[in-house]
Short mmCIF file of C-alpha atoms and ligand atoms in Angstrom, two decimals:
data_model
loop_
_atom_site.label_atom_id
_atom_site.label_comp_id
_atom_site.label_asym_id
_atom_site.label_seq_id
_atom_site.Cartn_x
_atom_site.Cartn_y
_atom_site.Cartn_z
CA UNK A 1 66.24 108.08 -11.29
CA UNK A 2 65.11 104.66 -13.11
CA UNK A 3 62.59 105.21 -15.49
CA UNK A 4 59.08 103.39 -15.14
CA UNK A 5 60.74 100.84 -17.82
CA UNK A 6 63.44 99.53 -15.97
CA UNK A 7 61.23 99.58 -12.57
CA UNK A 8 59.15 97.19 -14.56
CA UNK A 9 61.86 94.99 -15.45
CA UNK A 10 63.63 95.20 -11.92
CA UNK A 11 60.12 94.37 -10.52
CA UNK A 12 59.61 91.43 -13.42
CA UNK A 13 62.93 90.31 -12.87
CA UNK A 14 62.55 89.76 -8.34
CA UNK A 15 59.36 88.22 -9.76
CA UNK A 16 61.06 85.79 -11.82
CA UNK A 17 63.27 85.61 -9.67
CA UNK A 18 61.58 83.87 -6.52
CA UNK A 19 60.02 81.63 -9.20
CA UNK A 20 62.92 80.19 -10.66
CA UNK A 21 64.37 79.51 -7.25
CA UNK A 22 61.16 77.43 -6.16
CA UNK A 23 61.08 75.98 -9.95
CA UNK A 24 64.95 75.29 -9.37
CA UNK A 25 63.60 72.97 -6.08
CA UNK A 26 61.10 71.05 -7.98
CA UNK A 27 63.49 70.53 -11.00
CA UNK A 28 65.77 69.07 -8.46
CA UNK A 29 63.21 66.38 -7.64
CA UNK A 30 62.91 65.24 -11.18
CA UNK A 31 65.69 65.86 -14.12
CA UNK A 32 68.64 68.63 -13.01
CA UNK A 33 71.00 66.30 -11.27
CA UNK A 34 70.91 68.50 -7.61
CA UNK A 35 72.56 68.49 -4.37
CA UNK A 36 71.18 71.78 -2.14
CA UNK A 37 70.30 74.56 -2.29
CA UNK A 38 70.49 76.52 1.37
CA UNK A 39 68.53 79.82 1.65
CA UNK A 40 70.26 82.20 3.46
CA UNK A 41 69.12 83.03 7.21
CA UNK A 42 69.32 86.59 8.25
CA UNK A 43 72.51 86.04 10.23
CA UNK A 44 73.69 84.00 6.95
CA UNK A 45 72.80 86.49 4.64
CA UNK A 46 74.26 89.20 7.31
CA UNK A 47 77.83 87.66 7.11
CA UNK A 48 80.68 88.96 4.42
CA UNK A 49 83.03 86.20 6.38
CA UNK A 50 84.32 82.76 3.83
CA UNK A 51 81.87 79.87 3.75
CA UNK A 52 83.39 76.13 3.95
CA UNK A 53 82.50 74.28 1.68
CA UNK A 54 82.46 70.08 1.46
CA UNK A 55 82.94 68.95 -1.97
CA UNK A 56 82.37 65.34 -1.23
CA UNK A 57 78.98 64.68 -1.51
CA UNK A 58 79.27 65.94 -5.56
CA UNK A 59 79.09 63.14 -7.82
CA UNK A 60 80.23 64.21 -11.69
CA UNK A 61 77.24 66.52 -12.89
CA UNK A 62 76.27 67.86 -10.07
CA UNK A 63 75.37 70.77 -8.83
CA UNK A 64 75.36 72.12 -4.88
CA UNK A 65 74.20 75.86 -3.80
CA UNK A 66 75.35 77.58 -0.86
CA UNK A 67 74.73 81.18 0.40
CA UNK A 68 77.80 83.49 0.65
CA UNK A 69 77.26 87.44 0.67
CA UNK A 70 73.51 86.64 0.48
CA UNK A 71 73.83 85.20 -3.12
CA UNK A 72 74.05 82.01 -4.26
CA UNK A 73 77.59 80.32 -5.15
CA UNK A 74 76.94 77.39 -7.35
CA UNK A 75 80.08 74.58 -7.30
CA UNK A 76 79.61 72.03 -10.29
CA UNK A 77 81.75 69.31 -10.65
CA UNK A 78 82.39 68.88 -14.45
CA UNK A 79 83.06 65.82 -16.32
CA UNK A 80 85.64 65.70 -18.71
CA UNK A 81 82.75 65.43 -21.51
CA UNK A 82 81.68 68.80 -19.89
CA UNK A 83 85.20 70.28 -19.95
CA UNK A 84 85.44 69.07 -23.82
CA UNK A 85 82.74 71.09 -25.00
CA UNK A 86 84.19 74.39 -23.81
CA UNK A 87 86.65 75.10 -26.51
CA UNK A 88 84.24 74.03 -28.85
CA UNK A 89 82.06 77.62 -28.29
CA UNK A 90 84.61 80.22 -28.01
CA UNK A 91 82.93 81.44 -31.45
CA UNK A 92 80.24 81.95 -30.18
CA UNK A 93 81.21 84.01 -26.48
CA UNK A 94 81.07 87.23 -25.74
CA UNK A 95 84.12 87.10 -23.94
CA UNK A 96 85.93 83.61 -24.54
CA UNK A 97 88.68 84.45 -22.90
CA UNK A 98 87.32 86.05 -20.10
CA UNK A 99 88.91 89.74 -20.43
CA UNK A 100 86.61 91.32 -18.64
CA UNK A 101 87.33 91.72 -14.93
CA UNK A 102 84.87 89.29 -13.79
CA UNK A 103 87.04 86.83 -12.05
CA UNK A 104 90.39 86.47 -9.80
CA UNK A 105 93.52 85.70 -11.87
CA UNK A 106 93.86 82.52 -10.78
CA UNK A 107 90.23 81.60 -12.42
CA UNK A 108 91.09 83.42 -16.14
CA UNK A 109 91.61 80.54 -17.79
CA UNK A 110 89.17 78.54 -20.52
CA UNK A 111 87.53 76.38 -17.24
CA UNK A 112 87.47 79.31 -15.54
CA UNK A 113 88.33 77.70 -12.52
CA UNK A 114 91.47 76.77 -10.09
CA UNK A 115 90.90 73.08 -10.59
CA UNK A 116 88.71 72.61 -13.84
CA UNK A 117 86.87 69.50 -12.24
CA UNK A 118 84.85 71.91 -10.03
CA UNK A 119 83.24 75.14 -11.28
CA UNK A 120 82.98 78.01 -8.32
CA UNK A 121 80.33 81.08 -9.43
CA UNK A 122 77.88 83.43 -8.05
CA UNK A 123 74.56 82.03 -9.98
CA UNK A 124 73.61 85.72 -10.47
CA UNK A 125 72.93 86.70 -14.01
CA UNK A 126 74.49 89.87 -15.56
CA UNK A 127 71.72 91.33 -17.04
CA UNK A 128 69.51 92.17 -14.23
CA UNK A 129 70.51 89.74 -11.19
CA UNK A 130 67.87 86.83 -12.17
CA UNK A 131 69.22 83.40 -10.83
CA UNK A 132 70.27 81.24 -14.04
CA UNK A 133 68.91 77.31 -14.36
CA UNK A 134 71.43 74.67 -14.62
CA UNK A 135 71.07 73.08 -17.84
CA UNK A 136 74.03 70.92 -18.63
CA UNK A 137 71.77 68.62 -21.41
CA UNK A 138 73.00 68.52 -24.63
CA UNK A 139 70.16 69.92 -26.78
CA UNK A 140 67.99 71.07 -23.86
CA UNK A 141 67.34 74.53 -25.11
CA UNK A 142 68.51 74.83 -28.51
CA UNK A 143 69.98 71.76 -30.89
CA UNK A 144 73.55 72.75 -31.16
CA UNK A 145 73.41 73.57 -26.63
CA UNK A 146 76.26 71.79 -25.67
CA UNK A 147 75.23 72.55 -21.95
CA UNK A 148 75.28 75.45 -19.39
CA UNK A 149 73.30 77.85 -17.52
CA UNK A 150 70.13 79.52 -19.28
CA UNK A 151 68.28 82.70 -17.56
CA UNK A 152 64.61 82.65 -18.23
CA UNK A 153 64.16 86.07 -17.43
CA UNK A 154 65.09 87.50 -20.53
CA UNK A 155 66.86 84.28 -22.36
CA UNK A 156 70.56 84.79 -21.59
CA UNK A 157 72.80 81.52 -21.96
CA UNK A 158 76.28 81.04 -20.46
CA UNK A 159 78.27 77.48 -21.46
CA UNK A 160 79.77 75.57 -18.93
CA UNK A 161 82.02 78.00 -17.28
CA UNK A 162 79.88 80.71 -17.13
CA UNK A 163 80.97 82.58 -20.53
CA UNK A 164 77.63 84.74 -21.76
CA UNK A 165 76.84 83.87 -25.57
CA UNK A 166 76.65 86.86 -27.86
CA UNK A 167 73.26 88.11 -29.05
CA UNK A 168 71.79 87.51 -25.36
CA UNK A 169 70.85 90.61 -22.85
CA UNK A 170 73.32 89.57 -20.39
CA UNK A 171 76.83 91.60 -21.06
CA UNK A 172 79.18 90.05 -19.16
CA UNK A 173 80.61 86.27 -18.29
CA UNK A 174 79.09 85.07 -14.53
CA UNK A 175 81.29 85.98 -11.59
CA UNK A 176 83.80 83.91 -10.14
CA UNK A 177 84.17 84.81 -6.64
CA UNK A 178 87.16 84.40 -5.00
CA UNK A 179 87.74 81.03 -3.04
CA UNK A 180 90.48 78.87 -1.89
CA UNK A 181 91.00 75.26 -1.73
CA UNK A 182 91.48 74.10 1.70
CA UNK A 183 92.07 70.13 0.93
CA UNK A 184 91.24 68.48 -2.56
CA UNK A 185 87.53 68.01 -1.00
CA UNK A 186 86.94 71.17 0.62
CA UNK A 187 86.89 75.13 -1.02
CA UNK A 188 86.44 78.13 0.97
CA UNK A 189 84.91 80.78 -0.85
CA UNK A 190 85.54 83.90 0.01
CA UNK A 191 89.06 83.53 0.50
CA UNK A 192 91.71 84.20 -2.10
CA UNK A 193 93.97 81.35 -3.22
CA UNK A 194 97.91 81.97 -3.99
CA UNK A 195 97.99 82.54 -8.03
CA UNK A 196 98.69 79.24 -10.01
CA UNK A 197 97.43 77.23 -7.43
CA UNK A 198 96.50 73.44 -7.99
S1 LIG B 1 68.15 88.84 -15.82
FE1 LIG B 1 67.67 89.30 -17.88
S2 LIG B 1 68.43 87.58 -18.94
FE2 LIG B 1 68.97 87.14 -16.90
#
């Protein structure tokens, strides 16, 4: 039985929530470089089966949402500048180098990823399932932020591949789900991909 403190916070946290989505859709009119972000239908939402995904449109930076499982699965596609700054903040990790089981084999690596250009995660936080904002500026929250995701629920920050800082609420790295690449343009998440692939 949850105690009338953490119905508070589950309640906060669907609040915050819904806003961050809609505040996610009007950053993507102004600063967050953006490509989509596709709210799941019923039937969407209703299907376990892979999603397709065309990698194509991504230009380095940018960010593209789709609905798998009824959560969103962010793909980024990371510049090398981006990929640089990740070995810089293992100090400062939780879980650097990703131990915990929160992603397939083939993604435990320091990019967390199969191919390192293009980040694959459920944008779920791991404190209490708020949806994380995109912040890959240098300096954008904090002067030494190198860039990543920061929660505004509670103030949890991951770096570029999804690794939770320590001192945050959030106790664990974001998930990598499982997904496959079909072509060098097109993932299916969902799917698992042969270890050591690409
Ligand atoms: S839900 Fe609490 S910090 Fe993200």
């Amino acid at each position: 039985m949850a105690t009338k403190e953490e119905v508070d916070l589950a309640r906060r946290c669907f609040l915050m929530r819904a806003t961050t989505t809609l505040g996610g859709l009007g950053l993507a009119a102004t600063s967050i470089p953006f490509v989509s972000y596709w709210l799941p239908s019923a039937d969407t939402e209703a299907a376990a089966g892979p999603v397709t995904v065309d990698l194509s449109p991504l230009k380095p930076g940018e960010q593209l949402t789709v609905a798998w499982q009824g959560k969103p699965v962010w793909v980024i596609r990371r510049t090398p500048e981006m990929l640089d700054t990740l070995p810089k903040l293992n100090d400062f990790l939780r879980d650097p180098f990703s131990s915990e089981d929160q992603q397939p084999a083939y993604a435990k690596n320091i990019a967390r990823a199969i191919n390192p250009e293009y980040f694959v995660a459920v944008g779920v936080c791991t404190h209490l399932g708020c949806i994380p904002t995109y912040r890959p500026d240098p300096g954008s929250i904090s002067p030494s932020w190198l860039g990543g995701f920061y929660c505004p629920c509670h103030g949890s920050m991951y770096d570029l591949a999804g690794r939770v800082y320590k001192n945050v609420p959030a106790p664990l790295n974001l998930v990598i789900p499982s997904y496959t690449y079909q072509n060098d343009h097109t993932v299916v998440i969902g799917e698992d991909s042969p270890v050591g692939a690409k």
